[in-house]
Amino acid sequence: MTGKQELYVQMFSVHGLVRGEAPELGRDADTGGQVKYVLELARALGRRPEVGRVELVTRLIDDRAISQDYARPVEPLSAEARIVRVQCGGRKYQRKELLWPHLDEMVDKTVKYIKKQGRIPDIFHGHYADGGYVARELASFFGTPFVFTGHSMGAHKKGKLLSEGLSSDEINRRYHIDHRIGVEERVIRDSEQIIVSTRHEIDKQYSLYESFAAGSYNVVPPGIDIEIFYPYYHNQLDQQNGGDELARQVRAMLLRELQRFWNSTHKPIILALCRPDQRKNIAGLIKAYGEDKDLQAIANLAIFAGIRKDISTMEENERNVLTEMLLLMDTYDLYGKLAIPKKHNFSLEVPELYRLCADSRGVFVNPALVEPFGLTLVEAASTGLPIVATRDGGPSDIIANCENGLLIDPTSSAEIAEACKRILVDRELWDKFSRNGIIGVRNHYSWESHCATTVEVYDQALAAMPRISPEAAAQKPRAIGKRLAEVDRLLITDIDNTLVGDEPAMRELLELLDQHRQKVAWGLATGRSLEATRLLLTEHDIPAPDIIIAAVGTEIYYGPDFGGDNGWQQHLSHQWKPAAIRKALASLSFLDPQEGESQHPFKISYFMADDREQLARVHFALQKRKLHYTLEFSHGQFLDILPYRASKSKALRYLSYKWNIPLPGIMICGDSGTDAQMLRGDTCGVVVGNYSKELESLRGQRKMYFSKKEYAAGILDGIRHYQFLQEPVSKEK
């Protein structure tokens, strides 16, 4: 990338507790390996010569129950990397499954943040499904590449939970899994590149999705800091030359903690380190140890299962896992043999914990039912600690690369116990696995090689996406440009069944808008074409609005002469293949093409029955051919296929960004399903009283007002509710 501007990368890891200093890994199910990975990736990417700025965007949380560190809007990680925290879904900490309704708020507030920075990121990189959603929306809006790292995928998780006996209803109640899978389908389809840790992820997780063939996959194993996870024998050598006093203090603290649990502290250690999650199969390891008296005689067992204070106050999943650990400890009478400490400091204690275990000639065990990668296995290997790990997932790749341990069936207690005993009693095998792990990690899992490959993936994503010229993006009619540059708020309303339907109320609304025209612009958002919209304006004697978002968000026009926005048209054209879409849907007899005036260059429209199975067949037909699209279904009969960058919502954010009108200064009024996405976010949403059933799901969401008044009277009611015309709204600088 010589001679080019240094990359500006914006990564999104929305859930959990993310901070640079002393991350609370294992505090709950949302604060685990992904948090550690994105922090280290941000720092390591910042060290690359091609990268000028890395921002790790996460949720801002101001909650008395947790540290105030998570309320800092910006936290530096290095000279080039920093954490940026954006508030969404209130200020309280929430588990990730509850954040789905609030992600559009994060999108909107990140747009606001980017506007203040004065430079659009070159890459939007989403982590996990929620971060993928936010990054996809922003990349689509700004016309820049979107890269996705899933970490774990919902379809695979759902299959595992079903096999464990949970019902679909229960899985959705706990995890909102079907919604997550739907988001992942779109994320796979619309990403320029996907980064995975292992080939297993592609074959066993992504392959479960209808969009699978549309993805472009890159296997990039995570890296670790070998300066922190150095071999155990370094401490032995350093002691001869004075040594590291801090390392000695940490080791002394760990020994004191473990000695609280064990009768004999001179045995080898069987170590497990993971979150208290059912999928980690901690119970399986305790059963393996509890059922094998020989293994108990050979070694002590230590399980560091996150951070806890009071089990009874924890989330259901963590509470159940930790309670089961205690019950199993009692069932097998493992007092004096099993240590289950309540906390650990990741940055200081965990590396030394691996080395302490290696010094004892112990073994590290990951008995998870499935492990997408297994970063703790690489860390343990780097210190010289042999490993025993599940054969389901990434550990297969790690052991194939490093030849430093044994794979087991995590559902077989006997197999777990036999693998541990084999390593613990065979000194030559232990030494071989220890040496191989140290060398293998340095050959395959350094951050330097990981980030070099990641930057190559970014370059591929950039090369695959033509950029919008600044000239095209800036084109606008001059007269309307002056007007929109001066106003500080914007009212956007649907036409049919929203603006139109109550003539006296509509006249009152139009007169009110005219009285406040110095500070308020107004516009229409409709599924109609421009021609049909102009006819309706004439029919109802409605003056020309400042803006028309037509054809379900695929066209933007400015009054009074209705000049088109060329930048928006160019933005939508990327990967839009209307002929291929029509061909893909031609065999679906239940689709009835709408009349000619409903078809547009960026909108393909059909009539269709309100049938979920038929809708699924439409998606399947398009995804089978790797086509990029957005689908809108409204009023129980209208099906619109649009470019994947198109929607009323995205057109609205484009206008906010282009004309520097703050999103809180925009009021959206609608009545149907095509308005749903536009109504969400940081704007003032108004649902009129005669709304369609598709909007019922929005009830109770932040900044969403359901008026009891119908048509334009509902709009007027919304203006009063938000006091929309009274308080000044400052423009972004």
mmCIF file with all atom_site columns, N, CA, C and O in Angstrom, residues 149-193:
data_model
loop_
_atom_site.group_PDB
_atom_site.id
_atom_site.type_symbol
_atom_site.label_atom_id
_atom_site.label_alt_id
_atom_site.label_comp_id
_atom_site.label_asym_id
_atom_site.label_entity_id
_atom_site.label_seq_id
_atom_site.pdbx_PDB_ins_code
_atom_site.Cartn_x
_atom_site.Cartn_y
_atom_site.Cartn_z
_atom_site.occupancy
_atom_site.B_iso_or_equiv
_atom_site.pdbx_formal_charge
_atom_site.auth_seq_id
_atom_site.auth_comp_id
_atom_site.auth_asym_id
_atom_site.auth_atom_id
_atom_site.pdbx_PDB_model_num
ATOM 1   N N  . THR A 1 149 ? -16.267 -10.938 11.119 1.00 0.00 ? 149 THR A N  1
ATOM 2   C CA . THR A 1 149 ? -15.739 -12.071 11.878 1.00 0.00 ? 149 THR A CA 1
ATOM 3   C C  . THR A 1 149 ? -16.841 -12.533 12.817 1.00 0.00 ? 149 THR A C  1
ATOM 4   O O  . THR A 1 149 ? -17.260 -11.773 13.705 1.00 0.00 ? 149 THR A O  1
ATOM 5   N N  . GLY A 1 150 ? -17.320 -13.751 12.649 1.00 0.00 ? 150 GLY A N  1
ATOM 6   C CA . GLY A 1 150 ? -18.492 -14.213 13.380 1.00 0.00 ? 150 GLY A CA 1
ATOM 7   C C  . GLY A 1 150 ? -18.226 -14.672 14.799 1.00 0.00 ? 150 GLY A C  1
ATOM 8   O O  . GLY A 1 150 ? -19.091 -14.582 15.656 1.00 0.00 ? 150 GLY A O  1
ATOM 9   N N  . HIS A 1 151 ? -17.013 -15.220 15.063 1.00 0.00 ? 151 HIS A N  1
ATOM 10  C CA . HIS A 1 151 ? -16.643 -15.786 16.371 1.00 0.00 ? 151 HIS A CA 1
ATOM 11  C C  . HIS A 1 151 ? -17.453 -17.044 16.693 1.00 0.00 ? 151 HIS A C  1
ATOM 12  O O  . HIS A 1 151 ? -16.880 -18.079 16.988 1.00 0.00 ? 151 HIS A O  1
ATOM 13  N N  . SER A 1 152 ? -18.757 -16.963 16.685 1.00 0.00 ? 152 SER A N  1
ATOM 14  C CA . SER A 1 152 ? -19.612 -18.151 16.751 1.00 0.00 ? 152 SER A CA 1
ATOM 15  C C  . SER A 1 152 ? -20.884 -17.803 15.998 1.00 0.00 ? 152 SER A C  1
ATOM 16  O O  . SER A 1 152 ? -21.245 -16.639 15.890 1.00 0.00 ? 152 SER A O  1
ATOM 17  N N  . MET A 1 153 ? -21.571 -18.831 15.496 1.00 0.00 ? 153 MET A N  1
ATOM 18  C CA . MET A 1 153 ? -22.719 -18.589 14.626 1.00 0.00 ? 153 MET A CA 1
ATOM 19  C C  . MET A 1 153 ? -23.981 -19.195 15.224 1.00 0.00 ? 153 MET A C  1
ATOM 20  O O  . MET A 1 153 ? -23.974 -20.281 15.797 1.00 0.00 ? 153 MET A O  1
ATOM 21  N N  . GLY A 1 154 ? -25.094 -18.484 15.045 1.00 0.00 ? 154 GLY A N  1
ATOM 22  C CA . GLY A 1 154 ? -26.344 -18.857 15.684 1.00 0.00 ? 154 GLY A CA 1
ATOM 23  C C  . GLY A 1 154 ? -26.929 -20.173 15.221 1.00 0.00 ? 154 GLY A C  1
ATOM 24  O O  . GLY A 1 154 ? -27.513 -20.917 16.017 1.00 0.00 ? 154 GLY A O  1
ATOM 25  N N  . ALA A 1 155 ? -26.811 -20.482 13.926 1.00 0.00 ? 155 ALA A N  1
ATOM 26  C CA . ALA A 1 155 ? -27.408 -21.721 13.422 1.00 0.00 ? 155 ALA A CA 1
ATOM 27  C C  . ALA A 1 155 ? -26.755 -22.942 14.067 1.00 0.00 ? 155 ALA A C  1
ATOM 28  O O  . ALA A 1 155 ? -27.428 -23.922 14.413 1.00 0.00 ? 155 ALA A O  1
ATOM 29  N N  . HIS A 1 156 ? -25.445 -22.893 14.235 1.00 0.00 ? 156 HIS A N  1
ATOM 30  C CA . HIS A 1 156 ? -24.721 -23.996 14.868 1.00 0.00 ? 156 HIS A CA 1
ATOM 31  C C  . HIS A 1 156 ? -25.107 -24.114 16.336 1.00 0.00 ? 156 HIS A C  1
ATOM 32  O O  . HIS A 1 156 ? -25.341 -25.215 16.851 1.00 0.00 ? 156 HIS A O  1
ATOM 33  N N  . LYS A 1 157 ? -25.224 -22.958 17.006 1.00 0.00 ? 157 LYS A N  1
ATOM 34  C CA . LYS A 1 157 ? -25.622 -22.967 18.415 1.00 0.00 ? 157 LYS A CA 1
ATOM 35  C C  . LYS A 1 157 ? -27.026 -23.533 18.572 1.00 0.00 ? 157 LYS A C  1
ATOM 36  O O  . LYS A 1 157 ? -27.282 -24.333 19.491 1.00 0.00 ? 157 LYS A O  1
ATOM 37  N N  . LYS A 1 158 ? -27.939 -23.145 17.682 1.00 0.00 ? 158 LYS A N  1
ATOM 38  C CA . LYS A 1 158 ? -29.306 -23.638 17.776 1.00 0.00 ? 158 LYS A CA 1
ATOM 39  C C  . LYS A 1 158 ? -29.339 -25.156 17.616 1.00 0.00 ? 158 LYS A C  1
ATOM 40  O O  . LYS A 1 158 ? -30.049 -25.862 18.354 1.00 0.00 ? 158 LYS A O  1
ATOM 41  N N  . GLY A 1 159 ? -28.567 -25.683 16.672 1.00 0.00 ? 159 GLY A N  1
ATOM 42  C CA . GLY A 1 159 ? -28.517 -27.126 16.481 1.00 0.00 ? 159 GLY A CA 1
ATOM 43  C C  . GLY A 1 159 ? -28.031 -27.853 17.717 1.00 0.00 ? 159 GLY A C  1
ATOM 44  O O  . GLY A 1 159 ? -28.593 -28.895 18.106 1.00 0.00 ? 159 GLY A O  1
ATOM 45  N N  . LYS A 1 160 ? -27.003 -27.304 18.367 1.00 0.00 ? 160 LYS A N  1
ATOM 46  C CA . LYS A 1 160 ? -26.476 -27.924 19.581 1.00 0.00 ? 160 LYS A CA 1
ATOM 47  C C  . LYS A 1 160 ? -27.510 -27.904 20.715 1.00 0.00 ? 160 LYS A C  1
ATOM 48  O O  . LYS A 1 160 ? -27.694 -28.886 21.430 1.00 0.00 ? 160 LYS A O  1
ATOM 49  N N  . LEU A 1 161 ? -28.183 -26.764 20.855 1.00 0.00 ? 161 LEU A N  1
ATOM 50  C CA . LEU A 1 161 ? -29.172 -26.648 21.933 1.00 0.00 ? 161 LEU A CA 1
ATOM 51  C C  . LEU A 1 161 ? -30.366 -27.566 21.703 1.00 0.00 ? 161 LEU A C  1
ATOM 52  O O  . LEU A 1 161 ? -30.905 -28.149 22.647 1.00 0.00 ? 161 LEU A O  1
ATOM 53  N N  . LEU A 1 162 ? -30.776 -27.702 20.443 1.00 0.00 ? 162 LEU A N  1
ATOM 54  C CA . LEU A 1 162 ? -31.865 -28.632 20.135 1.00 0.00 ? 162 LEU A CA 1
ATOM 55  C C  . LEU A 1 162 ? -31.462 -30.067 20.472 1.00 0.00 ? 162 LEU A C  1
ATOM 56  O O  . LEU A 1 162 ? -32.263 -30.844 21.002 1.00 0.00 ? 162 LEU A O  1
ATOM 57  N N  . SER A 1 163 ? -30.214 -30.413 20.164 1.00 0.00 ? 163 SER A N  1
ATOM 58  C CA . SER A 1 163 ? -29.737 -31.766 20.450 1.00 0.00 ? 163 SER A CA 1
ATOM 59  C C  . SER A 1 163 ? -29.650 -32.045 21.949 1.00 0.00 ? 163 SER A C  1
ATOM 60  O O  . SER A 1 163 ? -29.657 -33.193 22.380 1.00 0.00 ? 163 SER A O  1
ATOM 61  N N  . GLU A 1 164 ? -29.549 -30.965 22.746 1.00 0.00 ? 164 GLU A N  1
ATOM 62  C CA . GLU A 1 164 ? -29.497 -31.112 24.198 1.00 0.00 ? 164 GLU A CA 1
ATOM 63  C C  . GLU A 1 164 ? -30.883 -31.174 24.823 1.00 0.00 ? 164 GLU A C  1
ATOM 64  O O  . GLU A 1 164 ? -31.025 -31.260 26.043 1.00 0.00 ? 164 GLU A O  1
ATOM 65  N N  . GLY A 1 165 ? -31.932 -31.083 23.976 1.00 0.00 ? 165 GLY A N  1
ATOM 66  C CA . GLY A 1 165 ? -33.290 -31.250 24.473 1.00 0.00 ? 165 GLY A CA 1
ATOM 67  C C  . GLY A 1 165 ? -34.092 -29.981 24.664 1.00 0.00 ? 165 GLY A C  1
ATOM 68  O O  . GLY A 1 165 ? -35.264 -30.044 25.051 1.00 0.00 ? 165 GLY A O  1
ATOM 69  N N  . LEU A 1 166 ? -33.500 -28.813 24.382 1.00 0.00 ? 166 LEU A N  1
ATOM 70  C CA . LEU A 1 166 ? -34.263 -27.577 24.502 1.00 0.00 ? 166 LEU A CA 1
ATOM 71  C C  . LEU A 1 166 ? -35.202 -27.436 23.315 1.00 0.00 ? 166 LEU A C  1
ATOM 72  O O  . LEU A 1 166 ? -34.871 -27.823 22.198 1.00 0.00 ? 166 LEU A O  1
ATOM 73  N N  . SER A 1 167 ? -36.364 -26.837 23.530 1.00 0.00 ? 167 SER A N  1
ATOM 74  C CA . SER A 1 167 ? -37.311 -26.614 22.443 1.00 0.00 ? 167 SER A CA 1
ATOM 75  C C  . SER A 1 167 ? -36.959 -25.330 21.707 1.00 0.00 ? 167 SER A C  1
ATOM 76  O O  . SER A 1 167 ? -36.261 -24.458 22.235 1.00 0.00 ? 167 SER A O  1
ATOM 77  N N  . SER A 1 168 ? -37.466 -25.200 20.484 1.00 0.00 ? 168 SER A N  1
ATOM 78  C CA . SER A 1 168 ? -37.227 -23.982 19.704 1.00 0.00 ? 168 SER A CA 1
ATOM 79  C C  . SER A 1 168 ? -37.769 -22.757 20.431 1.00 0.00 ? 168 SER A C  1
ATOM 80  O O  . SER A 1 168 ? -37.139 -21.689 20.431 1.00 0.00 ? 168 SER A O  1
ATOM 81  N N  . ASP A 1 169 ? -38.938 -22.903 21.051 1.00 0.00 ? 169 ASP A N  1
ATOM 82  C CA . ASP A 1 169 ? -39.522 -21.772 21.777 1.00 0.00 ? 169 ASP A CA 1
ATOM 83  C C  . ASP A 1 169 ? -38.626 -21.336 22.929 1.00 0.00 ? 169 ASP A C  1
ATOM 84  O O  . ASP A 1 169 ? -38.420 -20.137 23.157 1.00 0.00 ? 169 ASP A O  1
ATOM 85  N N  . GLU A 1 170 ? -38.091 -22.295 23.664 1.00 0.00 ? 170 GLU A N  1
ATOM 86  C CA . GLU A 1 170 ? -37.230 -21.964 24.794 1.00 0.00 ? 170 GLU A CA 1
ATOM 87  C C  . GLU A 1 170 ? -35.924 -21.326 24.314 1.00 0.00 ? 170 GLU A C  1
ATOM 88  O O  . GLU A 1 170 ? -35.427 -20.364 24.916 1.00 0.00 ? 170 GLU A O  1
ATOM 89  N N  . ILE A 1 171 ? -35.366 -21.842 23.225 1.00 0.00 ? 171 ILE A N  1
ATOM 90  C CA . ILE A 1 171 ? -34.128 -21.280 22.680 1.00 0.00 ? 171 ILE A CA 1
ATOM 91  C C  . ILE A 1 171 ? -34.345 -19.837 22.236 1.00 0.00 ? 171 ILE A C  1
ATOM 92  O O  . ILE A 1 171 ? -33.507 -18.959 22.476 1.00 0.00 ? 171 ILE A O  1
ATOM 93  N N  . ASN A 1 172 ? -35.484 -19.580 21.601 1.00 0.00 ? 172 ASN A N  1
ATOM 94  C CA . ASN A 1 172 ? -35.759 -18.210 21.168 1.00 0.00 ? 172 ASN A CA 1
ATOM 95  C C  . ASN A 1 172 ? -36.048 -17.295 22.343 1.00 0.00 ? 172 ASN A C  1
ATOM 96  O O  . ASN A 1 172 ? -35.690 -16.106 22.325 1.00 0.00 ? 172 ASN A O  1
ATOM 97  N N  . ARG A 1 173 ? -36.678 -17.828 23.377 1.00 0.00 ? 173 ARG A N  1
ATOM 98  C CA . ARG A 1 173 ? -36.935 -17.007 24.560 1.00 0.00 ? 173 ARG A CA 1
ATOM 99  C C  . ARG A 1 173 ? -35.626 -16.567 25.209 1.00 0.00 ? 173 ARG A C  1
ATOM 100 O O  . ARG A 1 173 ? -35.472 -15.408 25.599 1.00 0.00 ? 173 ARG A O  1
ATOM 101 N N  . ARG A 1 174 ? -34.690 -17.484 25.295 1.00 0.00 ? 174 ARG A N  1
ATOM 102 C CA . ARG A 1 174 ? -33.424 -17.162 25.958 1.00 0.00 ? 174 ARG A CA 1
ATOM 103 C C  . ARG A 1 174 ? -32.477 -16.362 25.075 1.00 0.00 ? 174 ARG A C  1
ATOM 104 O O  . ARG A 1 174 ? -31.814 -15.432 25.538 1.00 0.00 ? 174 ARG A O  1
ATOM 105 N N  . TYR A 1 175 ? -32.383 -16.768 23.805 1.00 0.00 ? 175 TYR A N  1
ATOM 106 C CA . TYR A 1 175 ? -31.294 -16.272 22.959 1.00 0.00 ? 175 TYR A CA 1
ATOM 107 C C  . TYR A 1 175 ? -31.742 -15.475 21.734 1.00 0.00 ? 175 TYR A C  1
ATOM 108 O O  . TYR A 1 175 ? -30.885 -15.006 20.989 1.00 0.00 ? 175 TYR A O  1
ATOM 109 N N  . HIS A 1 176 ? -33.049 -15.353 21.484 1.00 0.00 ? 176 HIS A N  1
ATOM 110 C CA . HIS A 1 176 ? -33.545 -14.666 20.275 1.00 0.00 ? 176 HIS A CA 1
ATOM 111 C C  . HIS A 1 176 ? -32.821 -15.218 19.039 1.00 0.00 ? 176 HIS A C  1
ATOM 112 O O  . HIS A 1 176 ? -32.398 -14.468 18.157 1.00 0.00 ? 176 HIS A O  1
ATOM 113 N N  . ILE A 1 177 ? -32.699 -16.525 18.995 1.00 0.00 ? 177 ILE A N  1
ATOM 114 C CA . ILE A 1 177 ? -31.783 -17.156 18.045 1.00 0.00 ? 177 ILE A CA 1
ATOM 115 C C  . ILE A 1 177 ? -32.243 -17.022 16.598 1.00 0.00 ? 177 ILE A C  1
ATOM 116 O O  . ILE A 1 177 ? -31.421 -16.841 15.698 1.00 0.00 ? 177 ILE A O  1
ATOM 117 N N  . ASP A 1 178 ? -33.540 -17.077 16.334 1.00 0.00 ? 178 ASP A N  1
ATOM 118 C CA . ASP A 1 178 ? -33.999 -16.975 14.947 1.00 0.00 ? 178 ASP A CA 1
ATOM 119 C C  . ASP A 1 178 ? -33.749 -15.578 14.390 1.00 0.00 ? 178 ASP A C  1
ATOM 120 O O  . ASP A 1 178 ? -33.413 -15.424 13.211 1.00 0.00 ? 178 ASP A O  1
ATOM 121 N N  . HIS A 1 179 ? -33.922 -14.574 15.236 1.00 0.00 ? 179 HIS A N  1
ATOM 122 C CA . HIS A 1 179 ? -33.599 -13.211 14.795 1.00 0.00 ? 179 HIS A CA 1
ATOM 123 C C  . HIS A 1 179 ? -32.115 -13.098 14.486 1.00 0.00 ? 179 HIS A C  1
ATOM 124 O O  . HIS A 1 179 ? -31.720 -12.521 13.459 1.00 0.00 ? 179 HIS A O  1
ATOM 125 N N  . ARG A 1 180 ? -31.293 -13.656 15.363 1.00 0.00 ? 180 ARG A N  1
ATOM 126 C CA . ARG A 1 180 ? -29.848 -13.625 15.144 1.00 0.00 ? 180 ARG A CA 1
ATOM 127 C C  . ARG A 1 180 ? -29.478 -14.330 13.839 1.00 0.00 ? 180 ARG A C  1
ATOM 128 O O  . ARG A 1 180 ? -28.663 -13.813 13.056 1.00 0.00 ? 180 ARG A O  1
ATOM 129 N N  . ILE A 1 181 ? -30.056 -15.481 13.585 1.00 0.00 ? 181 ILE A N  1
ATOM 130 C CA . ILE A 1 181 ? -29.747 -16.228 12.357 1.00 0.00 ? 181 ILE A CA 1
ATOM 131 C C  . ILE A 1 181 ? -30.144 -15.418 11.131 1.00 0.00 ? 181 ILE A C  1
ATOM 132 O O  . ILE A 1 181 ? -29.415 -15.394 10.123 1.00 0.00 ? 181 ILE A O  1
ATOM 133 N N  . GLY A 1 182 ? -31.297 -14.736 11.188 1.00 0.00 ? 182 GLY A N  1
ATOM 134 C CA . GLY A 1 182 ? -31.707 -13.891 10.074 1.00 0.00 ? 182 GLY A CA 1
ATOM 135 C C  . GLY A 1 182 ? -30.716 -12.774 9.803  1.00 0.00 ? 182 GLY A C  1
ATOM 136 O O  . GLY A 1 182 ? -30.407 -12.456 8.647  1.00 0.00 ? 182 GLY A O  1
ATOM 137 N N  . VAL A 1 183 ? -30.203 -12.156 10.872 1.00 0.00 ? 183 VAL A N  1
ATOM 138 C CA . VAL A 1 183 ? -29.177 -11.116 10.708 1.00 0.00 ? 183 VAL A CA 1
ATOM 139 C C  . VAL A 1 183 ? -27.920 -11.717 10.092 1.00 0.00 ? 183 VAL A C  1
ATOM 140 O O  . VAL A 1 183 ? -27.309 -11.130 9.186  1.00 0.00 ? 183 VAL A O  1
ATOM 141 N N  . GLU A 1 184 ? -27.528 -12.886 10.573 1.00 0.00 ? 184 GLU A N  1
ATOM 142 C CA . GLU A 1 184 ? -26.313 -13.528 10.050 1.00 0.00 ? 184 GLU A CA 1
ATOM 143 C C  . GLU A 1 184 ? -26.459 -13.869 8.569  1.00 0.00 ? 184 GLU A C  1
ATOM 144 O O  . GLU A 1 184 ? -25.478 -13.781 7.805  1.00 0.00 ? 184 GLU A O  1
ATOM 145 N N  . GLU A 1 185 ? -27.643 -14.264 8.136  1.00 0.00 ? 185 GLU A N  1
ATOM 146 C CA . GLU A 1 185 ? -27.863 -14.523 6.710  1.00 0.00 ? 185 GLU A CA 1
ATOM 147 C C  . GLU A 1 185 ? -27.537 -13.273 5.881  1.00 0.00 ? 185 GLU A C  1
ATOM 148 O O  . GLU A 1 185 ? -26.844 -13.350 4.863  1.00 0.00 ? 185 GLU A O  1
ATOM 149 N N  . ARG A 1 186 ? -28.037 -12.125 6.321  1.00 0.00 ? 186 ARG A N  1
ATOM 150 C CA . ARG A 1 186 ? -27.798 -10.886 5.581  1.00 0.00 ? 186 ARG A CA 1
ATOM 151 C C  . ARG A 1 186 ? -26.341 -10.461 5.661  1.00 0.00 ? 186 ARG A C  1
ATOM 152 O O  . ARG A 1 186 ? -25.767 -9.954  4.688  1.00 0.00 ? 186 ARG A O  1
ATOM 153 N N  . VAL A 1 187 ? -25.728 -10.663 6.821  1.00 0.00 ? 187 VAL A N  1
ATOM 154 C CA . VAL A 1 187 ? -24.333 -10.282 7.010  1.00 0.00 ? 187 VAL A CA 1
ATOM 155 C C  . VAL A 1 187 ? -23.428 -11.100 6.093  1.00 0.00 ? 187 VAL A C  1
ATOM 156 O O  . VAL A 1 187 ? -22.500 -10.562 5.460  1.00 0.00 ? 187 VAL A O  1
ATOM 157 N N  . ILE A 1 188 ? -23.661 -12.406 6.010  1.00 0.00 ? 188 ILE A N  1
ATOM 158 C CA . ILE A 1 188 ? -22.863 -13.256 5.118  1.00 0.00 ? 188 ILE A CA 1
ATOM 159 C C  . ILE A 1 188 ? -23.010 -12.790 3.677  1.00 0.00 ? 188 ILE A C  1
ATOM 160 O O  . ILE A 1 188 ? -22.028 -12.665 2.934  1.00 0.00 ? 188 ILE A O  1
ATOM 161 N N  . ARG A 1 189 ? -24.248 -12.534 3.293  1.00 0.00 ? 189 ARG A N  1
ATOM 162 C CA . ARG A 1 189 ? -24.527 -12.173 1.897  1.00 0.00 ? 189 ARG A CA 1
ATOM 163 C C  . ARG A 1 189 ? -23.888 -10.837 1.509  1.00 0.00 ? 189 ARG A C  1
ATOM 164 O O  . ARG A 1 189 ? -23.399 -10.673 0.386  1.00 0.00 ? 189 ARG A O  1
ATOM 165 N N  . ASP A 1 190 ? -23.876 -9.876  2.428  1.00 0.00 ? 190 ASP A N  1
ATOM 166 C CA . ASP A 1 190 ? -23.478 -8.519  2.076  1.00 0.00 ? 190 ASP A CA 1
ATOM 167 C C  . ASP A 1 190 ? -22.037 -8.180  2.415  1.00 0.00 ? 190 ASP A C  1
ATOM 168 O O  . ASP A 1 190 ? -21.563 -7.089  2.089  1.00 0.00 ? 190 ASP A O  1
ATOM 169 N N  . SER A 1 191 ? -21.320 -9.069  3.079  1.00 0.00 ? 191 SER A N  1
ATOM 170 C CA . SER A 1 191 ? -19.924 -8.781  3.421  1.00 0.00 ? 191 SER A CA 1
ATOM 171 C C  . SER A 1 191 ? -19.040 -8.892  2.188  1.00 0.00 ? 191 SER A C  1
ATOM 172 O O  . SER A 1 191 ? -19.275 -9.721  1.303  1.00 0.00 ? 191 SER A O  1
ATOM 173 N N  . GLU A 1 192 ? -18.027 -8.051  2.128  1.00 0.00 ? 192 GLU A N  1
ATOM 174 C CA . GLU A 1 192 ? -17.025 -8.189  1.068  1.00 0.00 ? 192 GLU A CA 1
ATOM 175 C C  . GLU A 1 192 ? -16.094 -9.371  1.370  1.00 0.00 ? 192 GLU A C  1
ATOM 176 O O  . GLU A 1 192 ? -15.701 -10.108 0.471  1.00 0.00 ? 192 GLU A O  1
ATOM 177 N N  . GLN A 1 193 ? -15.712 -9.522  2.655  1.00 0.00 ? 193 GLN A N  1
ATOM 178 C CA . GLN A 1 193 ? -14.834 -10.617 3.066  1.00 0.00 ? 193 GLN A CA 1
ATOM 179 C C  . GLN A 1 193 ? -15.264 -11.092 4.447  1.00 0.00 ? 193 GLN A C  1
ATOM 180 O O  . GLN A 1 193 ? -15.756 -10.300 5.262  1.00 0.00 ? 193 GLN A O  1
#
